[in-house]
Amino acid sequence: MKDSKVRPNLLGLHHVALRTSNYDATRTFYTDVIGMSIEWEPDADNVYLTSGTDNLAIHRVVEDASPSQLLDHIGFIVSNARDVDAWYEYLVEHDVEIVSSPRTHRDGARSFYCLDPAGVQVQVIHHPPLSGD
């Protein structure tokens, strides 16, 4: 690919938007279990959440609507590797479906995956270059 212009800088990932037919359970998972705050709720079918520096939008869809795009996972970063294990234990206690147990990766990151009520994979990760290590 020819690069004829200088790429503008990015500040980082700002938001993710989810469409779900399991709206109420998904909203509760991200607010009550994960601990995100409601930034804006314009109506009963849309909510915008934040953990302070990001935004997660959840939009209700009817059950028979087919998705037009796929999402692999959403990642939440934590300060240290111990926090990954603490989140794992916390989510297990809250009966969240776990996809993989915590493990340390070749690059020094540590993470695990679980599923939200809509079936979206959620990763909790300690990534040293981004976590301040």
XYZ file of N, CA, C and O in Angstrom:
532
model
N 0.844 -1.171 0.000
C 0.000 0.000 0.000
C 0.884 1.226 0.000
O 1.752 1.382 0.851
N 0.669 2.087 -0.938
C 1.470 3.297 -1.061
C 1.002 4.327 -0.038
O -0.193 4.590 0.102
N 1.952 4.903 0.687
C 1.643 5.894 1.718
C 2.077 7.256 1.215
O 3.215 7.661 1.376
N 1.155 7.975 0.567
C 1.502 9.264 -0.016
C 1.321 10.421 0.961
O 1.836 11.500 0.733
N 0.617 10.197 2.048
C 0.393 11.231 3.047
C 0.835 10.729 4.412
O 0.851 9.539 4.671
N 1.151 11.648 5.290
C 1.508 11.293 6.658
C 0.237 10.941 7.410
O -0.766 11.650 7.334
N 0.278 9.836 8.120
C -0.886 9.390 8.875
C -1.114 10.321 10.064
O -0.211 10.555 10.850
N -2.328 10.845 10.258
C -2.622 11.668 11.425
C -2.541 10.833 12.706
O -2.771 9.629 12.689
N -2.232 11.466 13.820
C -2.151 10.776 15.107
C -3.540 10.419 15.616
O -4.509 11.128 15.355
N -3.605 9.327 16.354
C -4.812 8.928 17.061
C -4.560 9.057 18.550
O -3.442 8.836 19.016
N -5.590 9.371 19.307
C -5.462 9.434 20.759
C -5.717 8.085 21.411
O -5.401 7.891 22.578
N -6.289 7.156 20.684
C -6.586 5.836 21.222
C -8.020 5.454 20.933
O -8.787 6.223 20.355
N -8.402 4.270 21.343
C -9.758 3.783 21.145
C -10.698 4.532 22.078
O -10.465 4.609 23.278
N -11.761 5.092 21.537
C -12.691 5.899 22.328
C -13.941 5.133 22.719
O -14.390 5.204 23.847
N -14.545 4.416 21.779
C -15.789 3.750 22.117
C -16.037 2.497 21.290
O -15.417 2.297 20.258
N -16.949 1.696 21.819
C -17.457 0.517 21.141
C -18.973 0.597 21.229
O -19.516 1.026 22.254
N -19.651 0.215 20.174
C -21.117 0.190 20.171
C -21.587 -1.249 19.968
O -21.123 -1.921 19.052
N -22.488 -1.687 20.829
C -23.041 -3.037 20.761
C -24.519 -2.968 20.438
O -25.239 -2.127 20.979
N -24.962 -3.865 19.574
C -26.387 -4.051 19.355
C -26.741 -5.388 19.976
O -26.046 -6.373 19.752
N -27.819 -5.415 20.769
C -28.170 -6.642 21.461
C -29.675 -6.825 21.563
O -30.418 -5.854 21.727
N -30.110 -8.062 21.439
C -31.510 -8.387 21.666
C -31.754 -8.680 23.147
O -32.888 -8.809 23.580
N -30.690 -8.761 23.938
C -30.772 -9.000 25.374
C -30.366 -7.708 26.093
O -29.442 -7.685 26.913
N -31.051 -6.636 25.770
C -30.680 -5.284 26.192
C -30.583 -5.117 27.709
O -29.571 -4.646 28.218
N -31.630 -5.478 28.435
C -31.650 -5.234 29.879
C -30.530 -5.974 30.601
O -29.838 -5.400 31.452
N -30.318 -7.242 30.270
C -29.259 -8.009 30.918
C -27.880 -7.472 30.541
O -26.974 -7.426 31.374
N -27.717 -7.039 29.295
C -26.439 -6.491 28.852
C -26.150 -5.177 29.570
O -25.036 -4.942 30.054
N -27.157 -4.322 29.678
C -27.016 -3.043 30.394
C -26.640 -3.298 31.857
O -25.729 -2.670 32.395
N -27.328 -4.227 32.501
C -27.050 -4.560 33.900
C -25.640 -5.125 34.069
O -24.936 -4.790 35.030
N -25.209 -5.977 33.150
C -23.865 -6.552 33.226
C -22.807 -5.453 33.247
O -21.926 -5.443 34.106
N -22.890 -4.514 32.311
C -21.851 -3.482 32.217
C -21.946 -2.427 33.321
O -20.937 -1.858 33.713
N -23.152 -2.187 33.863
C -23.267 -1.207 34.952
C -23.048 -1.858 36.310
O -22.178 -1.435 37.066
N -23.807 -2.900 36.625
C -23.764 -3.484 37.961
C -22.582 -4.422 38.189
O -22.023 -4.447 39.281
N -22.224 -5.207 37.199
C -21.129 -6.172 37.380
C -19.781 -5.547 37.037
O -18.846 -5.592 37.839
N -19.652 -4.937 35.866
C -18.385 -4.328 35.452
C -18.160 -2.995 36.158
O -17.033 -2.623 36.456
N -19.214 -2.251 36.443
C -19.084 -1.003 37.198
C -19.013 0.264 36.367
O -18.598 1.311 36.860
N -19.441 0.205 35.106
C -19.453 1.413 34.282
C -20.613 2.312 34.705
O -21.624 1.836 35.218
N -20.466 3.607 34.487
C -21.496 4.587 34.826
C -22.276 4.976 33.587
O -21.746 4.983 32.481
N -23.535 5.333 33.804
C -24.366 5.809 32.699
C -23.974 7.246 32.401
O -24.051 8.113 33.265
N -23.546 7.479 31.178
C -23.200 8.823 30.729
C -24.432 9.520 30.154
O -24.661 10.700 30.382
N -25.241 8.759 29.381
C -26.422 9.323 28.744
C -27.366 8.198 28.392
O -26.937 7.151 27.888
N -28.633 8.390 28.667
C -29.652 7.408 28.317
C -30.802 8.146 27.632
O -31.756 8.562 28.274
N -30.694 8.324 26.312
C -31.679 9.146 25.608
C -33.079 8.544 25.547
O -34.051 9.275 25.399
N -33.178 7.212 25.664
C -34.476 6.545 25.613
C -34.318 5.131 26.141
O -33.235 4.741 26.575
N -35.395 4.356 26.110
C -35.396 3.010 26.681
C -34.660 1.977 25.821
O -34.489 0.834 26.243
N -34.193 2.379 24.651
C -33.519 1.447 23.744
C -32.039 1.740 23.539
O -31.374 1.041 22.769
N -31.523 2.765 24.209
C -30.128 3.167 24.011
C -29.544 3.689 25.312
O -30.185 4.477 26.007
N -28.317 3.260 25.612
C -27.613 3.773 26.780
C -26.134 3.911 26.425
O -25.591 3.107 25.663
N -25.517 4.955 26.963
C -24.098 5.220 26.731
C -23.395 5.190 28.079
O -23.734 5.966 28.981
N -22.436 4.275 28.215
C -21.748 4.044 29.481
C -20.308 4.514 29.395
O -19.736 4.615 28.308
N -19.682 4.750 30.563
C -18.284 5.150 30.597
C -17.614 4.631 31.866
O -18.276 4.434 32.881
N -16.309 4.420 31.766
C -15.511 4.143 32.961
C -14.605 5.331 33.249
O -13.699 5.243 34.055
N -14.841 6.430 32.562
C -14.109 7.665 32.808
C -13.347 8.193 31.619
O -13.234 9.398 31.438
N -12.821 7.304 30.779
C -12.022 7.742 29.632
C -12.492 7.104 28.328
O -11.794 7.188 27.325
N -13.648 6.450 28.366
C -14.110 5.696 27.204
C -15.622 5.769 27.108
O -16.265 6.443 27.903
N -16.193 5.062 26.137
C -17.631 5.045 25.964
C -18.042 3.705 25.390
O -17.442 3.229 24.433
N -19.056 3.100 25.985
C -19.651 1.871 25.476
C -21.126 2.155 25.231
O -21.866 2.488 26.162
N -21.545 2.072 23.981
C -22.944 2.288 23.619
C -23.627 0.935 23.496
O -23.077 0.006 22.901
N -24.821 0.831 24.067
C -25.623 -0.384 23.954
C -26.947 0.014 23.321
O -27.637 0.908 23.813
N -27.281 -0.668 22.213
C -28.486 -0.363 21.455
C -29.358 -1.612 21.368
O -28.871 -2.678 21.000
N -30.634 -1.462 21.693
C -31.572 -2.587 21.644
C -31.935 -2.895 20.190
O -32.200 -1.996 19.402
N -31.966 -4.188 19.854
C -32.469 -4.642 18.561
C -33.520 -5.715 18.818
O -33.525 -6.352 19.868
N -34.408 -5.907 17.849
C -35.416 -6.953 17.988
C -34.751 -8.312 17.833
O -33.749 -8.450 17.132
N -35.308 -9.319 18.472
C -34.696 -10.650 18.504
C -34.445 -11.254 17.131
O -33.479 -11.948 16.939
N -35.322 -10.986 16.172
C -35.161 -11.621 14.867
C -34.276 -10.815 13.910
O -34.112 -11.195 12.765
N -33.708 -9.726 14.394
C -32.816 -8.942 13.536
C -31.488 -9.678 13.377
O -30.910 -10.140 14.344
N -31.012 -9.794 12.166
C -29.728 -10.445 11.951
C -28.625 -9.390 12.025
O -28.788 -8.278 11.514
N -27.509 -9.734 12.653
C -26.430 -8.752 12.776
C -25.794 -8.441 11.433
O -25.650 -9.312 10.589
N -25.420 -7.171 11.247
C -24.788 -6.783 9.997
C -23.277 -6.761 10.117
O -22.579 -6.591 9.134
N -22.773 -6.911 11.333
C -21.326 -6.962 11.514
C -21.001 -7.801 12.736
O -21.849 -8.047 13.580
N -19.774 -8.249 12.813
C -19.332 -9.099 13.912
C -18.301 -8.357 14.751
O -17.549 -7.530 14.247
N -18.253 -8.684 16.014
C -17.298 -8.107 16.947
C -16.559 -9.253 17.607
O -17.192 -10.184 18.099
N -15.241 -9.207 17.631
C -14.480 -10.271 18.270
C -14.535 -10.154 19.783
O -14.910 -11.088 20.470
N -14.131 -9.011 20.330
C -14.200 -8.828 21.777
C -14.012 -7.370 22.161
O -13.596 -6.559 21.347
N -14.323 -7.077 23.412
C -14.090 -5.774 24.024
C -13.047 -5.996 25.104
O -13.135 -6.967 25.862
N -12.061 -5.125 25.203
C -11.020 -5.272 26.217
C -11.060 -4.158 27.245
O -11.153 -2.989 26.896
N -11.009 -4.537 28.519
C -10.897 -3.583 29.614
C -9.507 -3.731 30.225
O -9.112 -4.818 30.622
N -8.767 -2.629 30.316
C -7.398 -2.666 30.822
C -7.394 -2.443 32.328
O -8.220 -1.679 32.846
N -6.492 -3.129 33.037
C -6.330 -2.964 34.479
C -4.877 -2.617 34.787
O -3.991 -2.775 33.948
N -4.641 -2.138 36.005
C -3.328 -1.596 36.389
C -2.237 -2.627 36.566
O -1.068 -2.326 36.346
N -2.573 -3.831 37.022
C -1.533 -4.828 37.272
C -2.092 -6.233 37.089
O -3.304 -6.429 37.001
N -1.185 -7.201 37.019
C -1.574 -8.588 36.757
C -2.452 -9.154 37.865
O -3.338 -9.973 37.594
N -2.248 -8.730 39.105
C -3.078 -9.211 40.217
C -4.546 -8.831 40.010
O -5.447 -9.570 40.406
N -4.763 -7.660 39.397
C -6.141 -7.227 39.140
C -6.854 -8.134 38.143
O -8.074 -8.288 38.205
N -6.118 -8.725 37.218
C -6.715 -9.671 36.275
C -7.304 -10.842 37.058
O -8.461 -11.228 36.853
N -6.519 -11.389 37.984
C -6.985 -12.525 38.784
C -8.147 -12.128 39.695
O -9.091 -12.901 39.889
N -8.085 -10.921 40.252
C -9.175 -10.445 41.110
C -10.464 -10.302 40.320
O -11.540 -10.684 40.801
N -10.386 -9.768 39.086
C -11.573 -9.652 38.232
C -12.116 -11.034 37.880
O -13.326 -11.242 37.851
N -11.228 -11.967 37.609
C -11.650 -13.329 37.288
C -12.480 -13.906 38.433
O -13.588 -14.404 38.229
N -11.955 -13.814 39.635
C -12.654 -14.345 40.808
C -13.990 -13.625 41.013
O -15.008 -14.257 41.317
N -13.992 -12.327 40.847
C -15.203 -11.519 41.006
C -16.277 -11.939 40.011
O -17.447 -12.113 40.373
N -15.899 -12.108 38.750
C -16.876 -12.470 37.727
C -17.382 -13.895 37.905
O -18.566 -14.172 37.671
N -16.508 -14.801 38.352
C -16.947 -16.168 38.657
C -17.996 -16.124 39.767
O -19.037 -16.790 39.683
N -17.754 -15.323 40.804
C -18.709 -15.190 41.910
C -20.046 -14.616 41.440
O -21.076 -14.855 42.059
N -20.039 -13.844 40.355
C -21.263 -13.258 39.807
C -21.866 -14.107 38.688
O -22.692 -13.632 37.908
N -21.430 -15.364 38.614
C -21.977 -16.333 37.652
C -21.865 -15.884 36.197
O -22.712 -16.199 35.369
N -20.804 -15.147 35.894
C -20.534 -14.745 34.516
C -19.878 -15.926 33.806
O -19.012 -16.598 34.373
N -20.292 -16.179 32.573
C -19.719 -17.289 31.815
C -18.273 -16.973 31.424
O -18.006 -15.990 30.740
N -17.354 -17.815 31.866
C -15.924 -17.645 31.602
C -15.546 -18.437 30.352
O -15.912 -19.606 30.213
N -14.811 -17.805 29.450
C -14.354 -18.453 28.222
C -12.962 -19.043 28.426
O -12.665 -20.132 27.951
N -12.093 -18.307 29.116
C -10.740 -18.804 29.376
C -10.255 -18.265 30.717
O -10.608 -17.161 31.118
N -9.447 -19.053 31.391
C -8.866 -18.656 32.669
C -7.737 -17.660 32.449
O -7.170 -17.587 31.358
N -7.358 -16.913 33.497
C -6.242 -15.979 33.360
C -4.959 -16.691 32.943
O -4.666 -17.792 33.421
N -4.232 -16.044 32.045
C -2.925 -16.576 31.631
C -2.021 -15.410 31.266
O -2.484 -14.339 30.882
N -0.733 -15.666 31.386
C 0.265 -14.667 31.008
C 0.717 -14.964 29.585
O 1.069 -16.094 29.257
N 0.699 -13.945 28.742
C 1.046 -14.074 27.333
C 2.552 -13.876 27.128
O 3.248 -13.377 28.011
N 3.037 -14.230 25.945
C 4.463 -14.099 25.623
C 4.975 -12.673 25.749
O 6.140 -12.447 26.062
N 4.096 -11.695 25.518
C 4.532 -10.296 25.575
C 4.472 -9.714 26.988
O 4.684 -8.535 27.198
N 4.128 -10.546 27.983
C 4.059 -10.084 29.365
C 2.676 -9.649 29.801
O 2.450 -9.375 30.974
N 1.744 -9.568 28.869
C 0.369 -9.228 29.232
C -0.268 -10.415 29.956
O 0.157 -11.555 29.801
N -1.271 -10.131 30.760
C -2.031 -11.187 31.440
C -3.506 -10.880 31.236
O -3.936 -9.737 31.409
N -4.294 -11.908 30.869
C -5.706 -11.654 30.589
C -6.536 -12.919 30.698
O -6.004 -14.028 30.822
N -7.848 -12.724 30.639
C -8.811 -13.808 30.494
C -10.015 -13.259 29.744
O -10.150 -12.049 29.561
N -10.878 -14.169 29.314
C -12.084 -13.791 28.569
C -13.325 -14.350 29.254
O -13.308 -15.457 29.792
N -14.413 -13.561 29.172
C -15.725 -14.004 29.616
C -16.744 -13.554 28.571
O -16.363 -12.930 27.579
N -18.013 -13.892 28.794
C -19.071 -13.479 27.877
C -20.051 -12.570 28.596
O -20.417 -12.828 29.746
N -20.495 -11.530 27.904
C -21.575 -10.712 28.452
C -22.901 -11.395 28.105
O -22.916 -12.407 27.392
N -24.036 -10.905 28.614
C -25.311 -11.572 28.347
C -25.708 -11.626 26.872
O -26.520 -12.466 26.486
N -25.130 -10.752 26.035
C -25.420 -10.777 24.606
C -24.508 -11.740 23.854
O -24.611 -11.880 22.647
N -23.567 -12.382 24.573
C -22.652 -13.317 23.942
C -21.379 -12.680 23.416
O -20.592 -13.330 22.733
N -21.146 -11.406 23.742
C -19.927 -10.715 23.309
C -18.788 -11.108 24.240
O -18.938 -11.091 25.468
N -17.643 -11.469 23.658
C -16.470 -11.765 24.474
C -15.913 -10.482 25.079
O -15.760 -9.480 24.382
N -15.614 -10.545 26.364
C -15.037 -9.423 27.093
C -13.703 -9.888 27.653
O -13.628 -10.934 28.293
N -12.648 -9.111 27.395
C -11.312 -9.434 27.893
C -10.958 -8.452 29.004
O -11.154 -7.248 28.868
N -10.430 -8.980 30.091
C -9.820 -8.154 31.134
C -8.329 -8.381 30.986
O -7.862 -9.519 31.042
N -7.567 -7.291 30.785
C -6.156 -7.423 30.438
C -5.278 -6.438 31.195
O -5.639 -5.287 31.389
N -4.135 -6.938 31.616
C -3.042 -6.091 32.089
C -2.012 -6.134 30.976
O -1.484 -7.204 30.641
N -1.759 -5.006 30.360
C -0.804 -4.912 29.251
C 0.250 -3.898 29.675
O -0.024 -2.695 29.676
N 1.440 -4.354 30.080
C 2.435 -3.456 30.671
C 2.686 -2.149 29.929
O 2.725 -1.101 30.581
N 2.808 -2.133 28.613
C 3.067 -0.835 27.963
C 1.916 0.180 28.137
O 2.146 1.374 28.131
N 0.691 -0.311 28.292
C -0.454 0.579 28.436
C -0.886 0.771 29.876
O -1.586 1.709 30.200
N -0.486 -0.146 30.748
C -0.902 -0.110 32.142
C 0.039 0.699 33.023
O -0.155 0.801 34.216
N 1.099 1.223 32.444
C 2.009 2.057 33.204
C 3.210 1.317 33.796
O 3.927 1.859 34.603
N 3.421 0.061 33.396
C 4.587 -0.707 33.898
C 5.841 -0.361 33.117
O 5.827 -0.074 31.976
